[in-house]
Short mmCIF file of C-alpha atoms and ligand atoms in Angstrom, two decimals:
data_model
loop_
_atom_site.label_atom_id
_atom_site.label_comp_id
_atom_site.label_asym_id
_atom_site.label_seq_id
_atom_site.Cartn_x
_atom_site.Cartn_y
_atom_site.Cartn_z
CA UNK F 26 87.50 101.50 89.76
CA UNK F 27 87.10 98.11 91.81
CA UNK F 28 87.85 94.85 90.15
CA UNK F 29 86.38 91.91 90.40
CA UNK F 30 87.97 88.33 89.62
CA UNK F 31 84.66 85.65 89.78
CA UNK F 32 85.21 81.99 89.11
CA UNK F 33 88.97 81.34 90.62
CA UNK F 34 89.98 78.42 91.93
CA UNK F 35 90.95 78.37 95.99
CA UNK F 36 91.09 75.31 98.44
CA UNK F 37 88.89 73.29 96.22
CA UNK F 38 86.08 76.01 95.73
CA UNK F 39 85.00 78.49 93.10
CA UNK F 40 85.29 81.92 94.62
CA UNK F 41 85.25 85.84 93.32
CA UNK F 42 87.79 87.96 94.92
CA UNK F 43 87.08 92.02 95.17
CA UNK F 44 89.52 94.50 94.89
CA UNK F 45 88.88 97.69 96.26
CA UNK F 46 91.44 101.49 96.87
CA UNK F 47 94.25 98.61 96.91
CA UNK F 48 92.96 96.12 99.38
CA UNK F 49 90.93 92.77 99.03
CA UNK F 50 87.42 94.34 99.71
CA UNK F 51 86.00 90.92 99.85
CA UNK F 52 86.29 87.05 99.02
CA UNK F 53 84.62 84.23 98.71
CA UNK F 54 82.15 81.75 96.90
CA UNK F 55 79.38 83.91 96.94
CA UNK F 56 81.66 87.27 95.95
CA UNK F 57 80.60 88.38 92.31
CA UNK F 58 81.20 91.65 90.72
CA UNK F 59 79.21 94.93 92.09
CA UNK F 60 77.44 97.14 89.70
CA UNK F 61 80.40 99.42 87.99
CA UNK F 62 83.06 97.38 88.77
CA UNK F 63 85.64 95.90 86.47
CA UNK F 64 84.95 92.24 85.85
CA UNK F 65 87.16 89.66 84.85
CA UNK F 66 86.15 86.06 84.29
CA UNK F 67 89.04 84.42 86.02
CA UNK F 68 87.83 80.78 85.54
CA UNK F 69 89.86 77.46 86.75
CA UNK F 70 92.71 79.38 87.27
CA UNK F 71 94.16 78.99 90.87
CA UNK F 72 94.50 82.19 92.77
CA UNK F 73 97.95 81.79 95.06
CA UNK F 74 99.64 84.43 97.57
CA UNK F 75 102.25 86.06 95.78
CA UNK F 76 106.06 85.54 96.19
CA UNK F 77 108.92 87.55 97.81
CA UNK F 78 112.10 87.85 96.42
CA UNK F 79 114.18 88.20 99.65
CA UNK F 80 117.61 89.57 98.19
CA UNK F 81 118.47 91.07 94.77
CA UNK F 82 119.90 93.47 92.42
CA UNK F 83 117.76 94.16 89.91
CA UNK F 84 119.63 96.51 87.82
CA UNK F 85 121.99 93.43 87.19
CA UNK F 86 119.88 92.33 84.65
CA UNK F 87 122.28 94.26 81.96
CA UNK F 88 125.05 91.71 83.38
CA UNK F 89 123.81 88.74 82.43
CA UNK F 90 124.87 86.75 80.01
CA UNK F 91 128.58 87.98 81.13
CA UNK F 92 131.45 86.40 81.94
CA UNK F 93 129.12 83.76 83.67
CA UNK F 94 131.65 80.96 83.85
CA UNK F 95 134.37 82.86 85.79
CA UNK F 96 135.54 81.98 89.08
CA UNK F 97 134.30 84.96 91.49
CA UNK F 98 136.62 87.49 91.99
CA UNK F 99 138.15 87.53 87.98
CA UNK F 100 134.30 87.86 87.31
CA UNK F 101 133.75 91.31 89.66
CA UNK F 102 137.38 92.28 89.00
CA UNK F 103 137.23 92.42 85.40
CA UNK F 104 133.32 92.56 84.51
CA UNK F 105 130.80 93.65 86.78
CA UNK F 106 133.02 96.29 89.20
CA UNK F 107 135.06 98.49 85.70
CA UNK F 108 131.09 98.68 84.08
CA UNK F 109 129.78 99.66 87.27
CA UNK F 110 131.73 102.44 87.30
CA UNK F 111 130.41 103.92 84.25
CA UNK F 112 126.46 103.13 85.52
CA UNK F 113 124.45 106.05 84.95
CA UNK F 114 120.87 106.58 86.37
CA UNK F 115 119.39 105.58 82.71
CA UNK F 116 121.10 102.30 83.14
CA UNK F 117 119.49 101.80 86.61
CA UNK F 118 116.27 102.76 85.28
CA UNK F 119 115.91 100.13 82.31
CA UNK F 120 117.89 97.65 83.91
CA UNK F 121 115.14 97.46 86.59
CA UNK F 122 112.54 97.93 84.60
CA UNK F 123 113.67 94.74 83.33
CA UNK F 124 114.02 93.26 86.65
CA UNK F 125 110.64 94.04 87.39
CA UNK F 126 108.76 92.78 84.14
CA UNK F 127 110.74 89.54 84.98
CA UNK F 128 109.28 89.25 88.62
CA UNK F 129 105.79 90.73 87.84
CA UNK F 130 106.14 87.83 84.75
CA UNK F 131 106.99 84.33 87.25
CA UNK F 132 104.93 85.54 90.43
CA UNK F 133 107.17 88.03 92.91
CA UNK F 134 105.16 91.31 93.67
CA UNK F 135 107.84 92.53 96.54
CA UNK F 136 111.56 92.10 96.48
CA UNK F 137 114.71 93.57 98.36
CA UNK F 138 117.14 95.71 96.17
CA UNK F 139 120.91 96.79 96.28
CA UNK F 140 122.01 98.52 93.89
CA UNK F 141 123.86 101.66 92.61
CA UNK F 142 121.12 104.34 91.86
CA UNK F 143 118.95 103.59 94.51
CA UNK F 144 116.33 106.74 93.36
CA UNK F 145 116.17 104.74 89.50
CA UNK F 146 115.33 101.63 90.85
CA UNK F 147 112.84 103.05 93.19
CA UNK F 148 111.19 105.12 89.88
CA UNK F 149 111.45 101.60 87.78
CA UNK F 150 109.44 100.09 90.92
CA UNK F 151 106.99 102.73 90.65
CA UNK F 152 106.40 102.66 87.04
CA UNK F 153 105.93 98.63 86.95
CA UNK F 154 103.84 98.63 89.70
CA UNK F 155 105.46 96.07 92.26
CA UNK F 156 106.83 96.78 96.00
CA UNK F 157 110.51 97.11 96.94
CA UNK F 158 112.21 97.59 99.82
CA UNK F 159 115.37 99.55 98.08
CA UNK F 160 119.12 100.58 99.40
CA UNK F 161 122.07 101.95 98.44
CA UNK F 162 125.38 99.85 98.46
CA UNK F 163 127.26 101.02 101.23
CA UNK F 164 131.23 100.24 101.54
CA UNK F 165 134.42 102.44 102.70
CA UNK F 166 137.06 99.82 101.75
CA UNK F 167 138.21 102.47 99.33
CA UNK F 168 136.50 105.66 101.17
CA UNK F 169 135.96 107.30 104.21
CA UNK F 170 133.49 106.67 107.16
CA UNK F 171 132.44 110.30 106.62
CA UNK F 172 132.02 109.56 102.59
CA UNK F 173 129.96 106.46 103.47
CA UNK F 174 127.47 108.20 105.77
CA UNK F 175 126.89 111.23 103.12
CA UNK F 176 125.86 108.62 100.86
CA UNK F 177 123.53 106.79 103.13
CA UNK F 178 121.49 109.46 104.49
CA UNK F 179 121.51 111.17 100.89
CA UNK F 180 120.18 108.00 99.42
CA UNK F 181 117.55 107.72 102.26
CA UNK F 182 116.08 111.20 101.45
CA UNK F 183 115.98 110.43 97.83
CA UNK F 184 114.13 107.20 98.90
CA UNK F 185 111.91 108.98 101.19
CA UNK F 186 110.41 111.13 98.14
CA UNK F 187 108.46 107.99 96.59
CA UNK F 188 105.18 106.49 97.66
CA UNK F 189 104.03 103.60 99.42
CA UNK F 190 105.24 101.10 97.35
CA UNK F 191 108.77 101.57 98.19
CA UNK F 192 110.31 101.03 101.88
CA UNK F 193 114.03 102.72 102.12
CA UNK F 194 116.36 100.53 103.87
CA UNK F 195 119.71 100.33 104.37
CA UNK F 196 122.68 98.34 103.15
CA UNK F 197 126.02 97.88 103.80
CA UNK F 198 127.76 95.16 101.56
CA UNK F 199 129.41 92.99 103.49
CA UNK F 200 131.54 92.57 106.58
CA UNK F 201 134.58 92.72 104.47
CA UNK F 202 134.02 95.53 102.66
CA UNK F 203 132.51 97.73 105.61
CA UNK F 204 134.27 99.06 108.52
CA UNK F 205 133.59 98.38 111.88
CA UNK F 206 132.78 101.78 112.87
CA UNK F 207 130.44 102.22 109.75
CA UNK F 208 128.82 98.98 110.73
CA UNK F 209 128.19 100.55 114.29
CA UNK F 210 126.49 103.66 112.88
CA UNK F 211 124.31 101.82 110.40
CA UNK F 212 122.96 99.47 113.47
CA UNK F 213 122.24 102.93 115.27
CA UNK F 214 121.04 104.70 112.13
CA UNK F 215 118.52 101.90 111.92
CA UNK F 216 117.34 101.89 115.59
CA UNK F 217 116.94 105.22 115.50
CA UNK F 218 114.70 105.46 112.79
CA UNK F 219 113.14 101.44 112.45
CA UNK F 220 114.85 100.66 109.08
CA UNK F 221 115.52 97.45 107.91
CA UNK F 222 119.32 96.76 106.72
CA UNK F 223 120.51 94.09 104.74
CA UNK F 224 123.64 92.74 104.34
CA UNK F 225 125.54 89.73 102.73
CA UNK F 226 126.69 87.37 105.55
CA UNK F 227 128.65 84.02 105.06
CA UNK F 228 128.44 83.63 101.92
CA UNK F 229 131.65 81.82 101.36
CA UNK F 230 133.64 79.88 104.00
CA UNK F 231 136.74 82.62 103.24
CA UNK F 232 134.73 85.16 104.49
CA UNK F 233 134.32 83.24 108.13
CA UNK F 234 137.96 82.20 107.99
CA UNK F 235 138.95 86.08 107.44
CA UNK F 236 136.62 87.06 110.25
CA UNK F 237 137.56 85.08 112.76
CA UNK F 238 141.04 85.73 111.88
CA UNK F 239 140.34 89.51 112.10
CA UNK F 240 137.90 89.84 114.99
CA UNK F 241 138.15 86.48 116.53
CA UNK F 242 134.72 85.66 116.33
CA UNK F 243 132.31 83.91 113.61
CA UNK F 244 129.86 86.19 111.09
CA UNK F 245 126.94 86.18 113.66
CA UNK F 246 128.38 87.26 116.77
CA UNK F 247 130.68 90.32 114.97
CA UNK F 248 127.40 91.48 113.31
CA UNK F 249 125.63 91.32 116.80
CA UNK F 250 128.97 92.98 118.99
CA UNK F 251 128.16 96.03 116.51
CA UNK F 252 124.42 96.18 116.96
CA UNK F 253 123.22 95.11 113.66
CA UNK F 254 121.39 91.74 114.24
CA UNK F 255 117.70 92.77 114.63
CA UNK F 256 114.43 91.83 113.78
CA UNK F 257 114.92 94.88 111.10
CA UNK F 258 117.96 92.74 109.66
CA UNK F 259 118.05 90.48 106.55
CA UNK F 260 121.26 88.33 106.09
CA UNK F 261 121.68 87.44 102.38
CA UNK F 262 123.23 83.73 102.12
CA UNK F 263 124.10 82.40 105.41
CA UNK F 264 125.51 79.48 103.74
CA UNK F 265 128.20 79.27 106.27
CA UNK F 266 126.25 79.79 110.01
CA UNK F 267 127.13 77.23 112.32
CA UNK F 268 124.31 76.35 114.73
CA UNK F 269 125.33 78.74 117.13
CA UNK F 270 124.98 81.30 114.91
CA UNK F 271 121.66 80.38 113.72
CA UNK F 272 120.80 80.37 117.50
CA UNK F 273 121.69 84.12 118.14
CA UNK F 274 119.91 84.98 114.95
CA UNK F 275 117.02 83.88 115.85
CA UNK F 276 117.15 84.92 119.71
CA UNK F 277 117.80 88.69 117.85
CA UNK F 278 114.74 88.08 115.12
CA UNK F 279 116.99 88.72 112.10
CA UNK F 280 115.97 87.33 109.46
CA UNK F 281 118.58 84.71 106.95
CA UNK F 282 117.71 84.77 102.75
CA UNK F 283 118.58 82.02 101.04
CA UNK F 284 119.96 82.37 97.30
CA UNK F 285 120.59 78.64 96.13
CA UNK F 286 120.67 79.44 92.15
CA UNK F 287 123.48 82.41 92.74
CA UNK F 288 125.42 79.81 95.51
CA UNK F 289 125.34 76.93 92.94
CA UNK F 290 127.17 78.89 90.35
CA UNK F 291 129.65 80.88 92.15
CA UNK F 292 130.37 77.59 93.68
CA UNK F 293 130.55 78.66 97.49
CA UNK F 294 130.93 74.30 98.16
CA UNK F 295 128.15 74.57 100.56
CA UNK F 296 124.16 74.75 100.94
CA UNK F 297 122.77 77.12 103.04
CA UNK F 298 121.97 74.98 106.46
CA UNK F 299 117.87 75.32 106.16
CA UNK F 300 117.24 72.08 108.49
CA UNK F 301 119.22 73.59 111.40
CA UNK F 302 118.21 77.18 111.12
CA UNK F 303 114.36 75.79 111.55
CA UNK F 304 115.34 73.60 114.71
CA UNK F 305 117.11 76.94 116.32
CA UNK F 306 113.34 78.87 114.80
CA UNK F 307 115.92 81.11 112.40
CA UNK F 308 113.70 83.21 110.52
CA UNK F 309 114.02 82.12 106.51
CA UNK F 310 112.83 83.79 103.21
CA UNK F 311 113.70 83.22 99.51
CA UNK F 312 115.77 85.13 97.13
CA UNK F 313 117.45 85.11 93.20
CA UNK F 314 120.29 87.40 93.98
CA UNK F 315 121.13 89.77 91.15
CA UNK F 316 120.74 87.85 87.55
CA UNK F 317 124.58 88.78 86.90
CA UNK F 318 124.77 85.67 89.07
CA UNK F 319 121.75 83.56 88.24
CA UNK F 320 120.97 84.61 85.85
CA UNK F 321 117.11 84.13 86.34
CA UNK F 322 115.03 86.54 88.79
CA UNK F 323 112.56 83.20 88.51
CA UNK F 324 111.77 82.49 92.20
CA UNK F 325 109.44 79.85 91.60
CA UNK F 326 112.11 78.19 89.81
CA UNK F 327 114.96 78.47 92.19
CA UNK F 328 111.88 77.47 95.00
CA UNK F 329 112.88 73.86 93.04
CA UNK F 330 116.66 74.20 93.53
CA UNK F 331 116.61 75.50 97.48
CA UNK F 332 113.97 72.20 97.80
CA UNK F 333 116.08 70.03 95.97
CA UNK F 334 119.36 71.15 97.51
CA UNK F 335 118.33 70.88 101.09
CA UNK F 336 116.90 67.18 100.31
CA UNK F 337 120.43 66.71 98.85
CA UNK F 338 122.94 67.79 101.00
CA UNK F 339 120.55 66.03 104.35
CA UNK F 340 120.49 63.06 102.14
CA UNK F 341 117.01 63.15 103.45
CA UNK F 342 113.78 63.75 100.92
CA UNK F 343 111.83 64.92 104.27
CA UNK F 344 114.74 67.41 104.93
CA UNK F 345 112.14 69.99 103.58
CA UNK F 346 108.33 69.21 102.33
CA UNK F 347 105.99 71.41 99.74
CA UNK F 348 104.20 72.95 102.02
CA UNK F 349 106.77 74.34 103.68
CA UNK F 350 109.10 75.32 101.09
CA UNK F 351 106.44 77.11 99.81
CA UNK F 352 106.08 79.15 102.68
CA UNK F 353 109.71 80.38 102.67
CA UNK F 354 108.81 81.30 99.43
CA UNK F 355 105.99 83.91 100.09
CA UNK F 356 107.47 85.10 103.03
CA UNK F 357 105.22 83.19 105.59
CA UNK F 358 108.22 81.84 107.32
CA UNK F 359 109.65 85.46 108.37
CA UNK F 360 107.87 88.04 110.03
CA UNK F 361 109.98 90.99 108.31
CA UNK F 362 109.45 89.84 104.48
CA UNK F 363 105.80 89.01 105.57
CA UNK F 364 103.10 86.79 103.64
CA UNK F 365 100.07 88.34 101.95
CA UNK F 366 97.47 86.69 103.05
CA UNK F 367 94.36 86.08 100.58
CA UNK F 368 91.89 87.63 103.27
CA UNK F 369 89.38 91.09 103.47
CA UNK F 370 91.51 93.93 104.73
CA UNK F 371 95.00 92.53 102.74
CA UNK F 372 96.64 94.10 100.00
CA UNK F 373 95.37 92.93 96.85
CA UNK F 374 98.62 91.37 95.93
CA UNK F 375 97.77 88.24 94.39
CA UNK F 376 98.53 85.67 91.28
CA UNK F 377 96.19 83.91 89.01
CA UNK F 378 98.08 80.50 87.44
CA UNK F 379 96.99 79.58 84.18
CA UNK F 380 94.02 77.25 83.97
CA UNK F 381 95.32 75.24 81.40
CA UNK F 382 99.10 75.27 82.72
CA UNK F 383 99.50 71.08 81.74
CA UNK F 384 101.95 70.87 84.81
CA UNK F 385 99.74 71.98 86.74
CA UNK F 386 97.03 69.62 85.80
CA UNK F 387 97.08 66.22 87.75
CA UNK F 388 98.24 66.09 91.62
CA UNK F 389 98.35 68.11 94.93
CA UNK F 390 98.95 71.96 93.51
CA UNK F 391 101.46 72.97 96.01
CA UNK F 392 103.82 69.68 95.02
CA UNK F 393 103.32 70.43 91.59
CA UNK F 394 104.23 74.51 92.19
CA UNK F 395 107.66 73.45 93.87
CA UNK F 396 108.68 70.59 91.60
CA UNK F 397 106.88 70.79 88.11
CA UNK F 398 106.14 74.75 87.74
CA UNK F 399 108.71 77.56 86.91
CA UNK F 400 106.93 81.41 86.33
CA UNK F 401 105.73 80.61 82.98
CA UNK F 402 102.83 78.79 85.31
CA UNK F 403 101.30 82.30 86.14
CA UNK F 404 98.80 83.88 84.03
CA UNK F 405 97.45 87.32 85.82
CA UNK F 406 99.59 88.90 88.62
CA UNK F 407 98.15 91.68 90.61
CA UNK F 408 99.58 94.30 93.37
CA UNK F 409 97.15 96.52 95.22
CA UNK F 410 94.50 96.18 93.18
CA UNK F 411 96.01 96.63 89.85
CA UNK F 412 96.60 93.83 87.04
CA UNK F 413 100.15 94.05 85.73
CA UNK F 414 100.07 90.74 83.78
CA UNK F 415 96.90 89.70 82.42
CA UNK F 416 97.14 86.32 79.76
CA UNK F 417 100.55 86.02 80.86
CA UNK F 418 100.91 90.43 78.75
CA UNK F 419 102.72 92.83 80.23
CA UNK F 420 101.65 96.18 79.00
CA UNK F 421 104.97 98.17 77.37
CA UNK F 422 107.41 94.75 77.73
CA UNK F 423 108.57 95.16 73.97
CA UNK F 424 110.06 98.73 74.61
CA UNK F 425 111.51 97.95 78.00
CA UNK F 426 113.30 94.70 76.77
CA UNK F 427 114.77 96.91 73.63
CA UNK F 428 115.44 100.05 75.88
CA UNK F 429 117.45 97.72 78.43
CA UNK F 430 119.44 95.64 75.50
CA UNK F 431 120.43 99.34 74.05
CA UNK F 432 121.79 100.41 77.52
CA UNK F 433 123.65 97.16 78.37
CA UNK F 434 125.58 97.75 74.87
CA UNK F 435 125.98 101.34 75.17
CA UNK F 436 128.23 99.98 78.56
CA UNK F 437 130.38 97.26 76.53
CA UNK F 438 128.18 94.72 77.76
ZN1 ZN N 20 123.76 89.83 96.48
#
C-alpha cells in the first residue's frame, strides 16, 4: 500500500512525501495523501537523508562489553578470536539482528559488513529491513590460497540467493593477514564480476612500518601493485596515508572510511588525515566499526567525534564545518557508498527526527545534528517505503535484545 508522510519539516517548508513500490513517488508542499493510501501525520518533525555506516561488523554486538580496556592484540588473542571460533550461524543471526535494530534506532538504513556467517547476517538484514553490502572475512595466514578462494566464491553464492537489499562484496582482512597472491585474485575476482571489496588499510602505524619493511612500499601503492585500489574499493581506517597515498587513492576512485570512535579506543595515536585526503579529492564516508570496539553502532554520534577530532588534531575549528561533515556522513562525499537523495524516483530511504527533540530546538539543524544530537534524535526511520521505527518503536526489539543476550552467554561472553 503507498504511504504518505504530510506535514514534515524540509528546508524551511511544510511538505508531504509519497512512498510508492519502494521509491519516493512524490514530494513536496502541495503532496498529501491519495485516496487508499496509508497516512501518517508526520508534523514538525524534520525529514533528513538517511546515514551510511561505511565499515562494520555487526555480529560484534555479542562482544561488547568485553575485555574493552585491553591493549589490542591481548584483546583479539584472548577474547574476540577463541569465541569466534565457536560462532555458529544462530549467533550471527541475533547478533545482527541486534546490529540492525541499533542502526534502524539512531538513523543508518545501509551499512558495510564483515563478518563470519556472511548468509546470517544477510537473513538478519532481510528480516529488519535495512540494506547491506555483506562479505565474508577472507585471510590465509593460517590456510591455503586454495582454502581462501573456496570460501570466497562459496560465500558469494550464498550471498547471491537474497534480494535486493543485500549487495555481496568481497573482503579480505587486511594486508597482513592476506597473501599477496590472494590479494591478486580478489582484485581480479572483483573486476571480473564489478564487486566492491573492502579491506582494513593503515590502521595502525605498525602495519605501514611492517609493509614497507616487507614489500618496500607504503599501504597504498602495495594495494594498487596487486590491482585492488578501485572505484569498487573501500579502505577501512586510513589513519596512517601519507599524502601520496591519498593522491593515488583518489586518482584510482577508492574510496577511505573513517572509524574515529573504534581508533580512539584501540589507541592507534593518530586521526585519520580528513583535511588532506579532501585537498588530494580522496573519496570519504563514515563508519562505527564493529561495537566489540566502540562499542556504539551510533553514527550520528561518532559524526561528533570524527568532527571534533579533525578540528583537534588541525588545531583548526574550520578544519571541517557541519555541512560537510554531514555529508561524509550520508555518503554524499563518495560515489560508491552513495547519498539518498530526498527526490521523485529515489528510494524511499528516509528519517523523520522527533519534533520535540529539545536539542534540536533552537539553531541551524545541521550544527545542531553534528554537535548536540546522538540517534535518540530520530523518531520514524524508513527504507524503501517501509517504516521500521515509528515513535522512536521498533516492532519485535524486546525478543531480539533477549534472543541476542541468551546467545552471547551461551558463548562465555
Ligand atoms: Zn573493522
Amino acid at each position: 500500500m503507498p504511504l504518505t508522510f504530510t506535514e514534515a519539516q524540509l528546508g524551511g517548508e511544510r511538505v508531504g512525501v509519497r512512498c510508492d513500490g519502494g521509491t519516493i513517488a512524490a514530494i513536496g508542499p502541495n503532496v498529501v495523501a491519495a485516496q487508499g493510501d496509508e497516512a501518517i501525520d508526520a508534523a514538525g518533525a524534520h525529514l533528513v537523508p538517511p546515514l551510511v555506516n561505511g565499515h562494520t561488523h555487526a555480529a560484534m554486538t555479542l562482544f561488547r562489553g568485553s575485555g574493552g580496556d585491553l591493549p589490542l592484540m591481548p584483546w583479539l588473542e584472548e577474547r574476540i578470536w577463541p569465541v569466534e571460533a565457536k560462532l555458529d550461524e544462530e549467533d550471527v543471526y541475533w547478533g545482527a539482528r541486534l546490529a540492525c535494530a541499533e542502526m534502524i534506532r539512531s538513523g543508518t538504513t545501509r551499512f558495510w559488513d564483515m563478518y563470519w556467517h556472511p548468509e546470517a547476517t544477510a537473513r538478519a538484514v532481510e528480516a529488519a529491513g535495512i540494506r547491506a553490502a555483506i562479505g565474508a572475512p577472507l585471510f590465509d595466514a593460517t590456510s591455503s590460497f586454495e582454502e581462501l578462494r573456496d570460501s570466497a566464491l562459496r560465500s558469494l553464492e550464498a550471498l547471491s540467493q537474497f534480494g535486493p537489499l543485500i549487495t555481496p562484496a568481497l573482503a579480505p582482512h587486511a594486508i597482513y593477514t592476506v597473501s599477496e597472491e590472494s590479494l591478486r585474485w580478489i582484485g581480479e575476482l572483483s573486476a571480473e564480476r564489478e564487486l566492491p571489496v573492502q579491506i582494513h588499510l593503515s590502521e595502525t602505524e605498525k602495519e605501514v612500518q611492517d609493509c614497507i619493511a616487507e614489500h618496500g612500499e607504503r599501504p597504498a601503492h602495495y594495494l594498487d601493485r596487486l590491482g585492488l585500489l578501485s572505484e569498487r574499493t573501500i579502505l577501512a581506517h586510513g589513519v596512517w596515508l601519507d599524502p601520496e597515498e591519498l593522491a593515488l587513492v583518489a586518482e584510482r576512485g577508492a574510496t577511505v572510511v573513517s572509524n574515529p570512535a573504534a581508533n580512539m579506543k584501540l589507541a592507534v595515536g593518530g586521526v585519520f588525515p580528513y583535511p588532506a585526503a579532501k585537498a588530494a579529492g580522496t573519496a570519504v564516508g563514515l563508519g562505527t566499526d564493529g561495537a566489540g570496539s566502540n562499542d556504539s553502532l551510533d553514527l550520528l554520534a561518532d559524526l561528533k567525534l570524527f568532527a571534533l577530532a579533525q578540528k583537534h588534531a588541525a588545531a583548526d575549528p574550520t578544519a571541517i564545518e557541519a555541512g560537510e561533515a554531514w555529508a561524509v556522513a550520508t555518503g554524499a562525499r563518495a560515489p560508491l557508498l552513495g547519498a539518498t537523495p530526498l527526490e521523485p524516483g529515489a528510494p524511499a530511504d528516509f528519517l523523520l527526527l522527533r519534533p520535540d527533540a529539545p536539542e534540536l530546538g533552537i539553531g541551524d539543524l545541521t550544527s545542531d545534528l553534528i554537535y548536540a544530537a546522538t540517534g535518540a534524535a530520530v523518531d520514524t526511520t524508513v527504507v524503501s517505503g517501509r517504516v521500521l521505527m515509528r515513535n522512536g518503536e521498533i516492532e519485535g526489539l524486546d525478543e531480539i535484545v533477549a534472543k541476542a543476550a541468551e546467545r552471547a552467554r551461551r558463548l562465555g561472553l
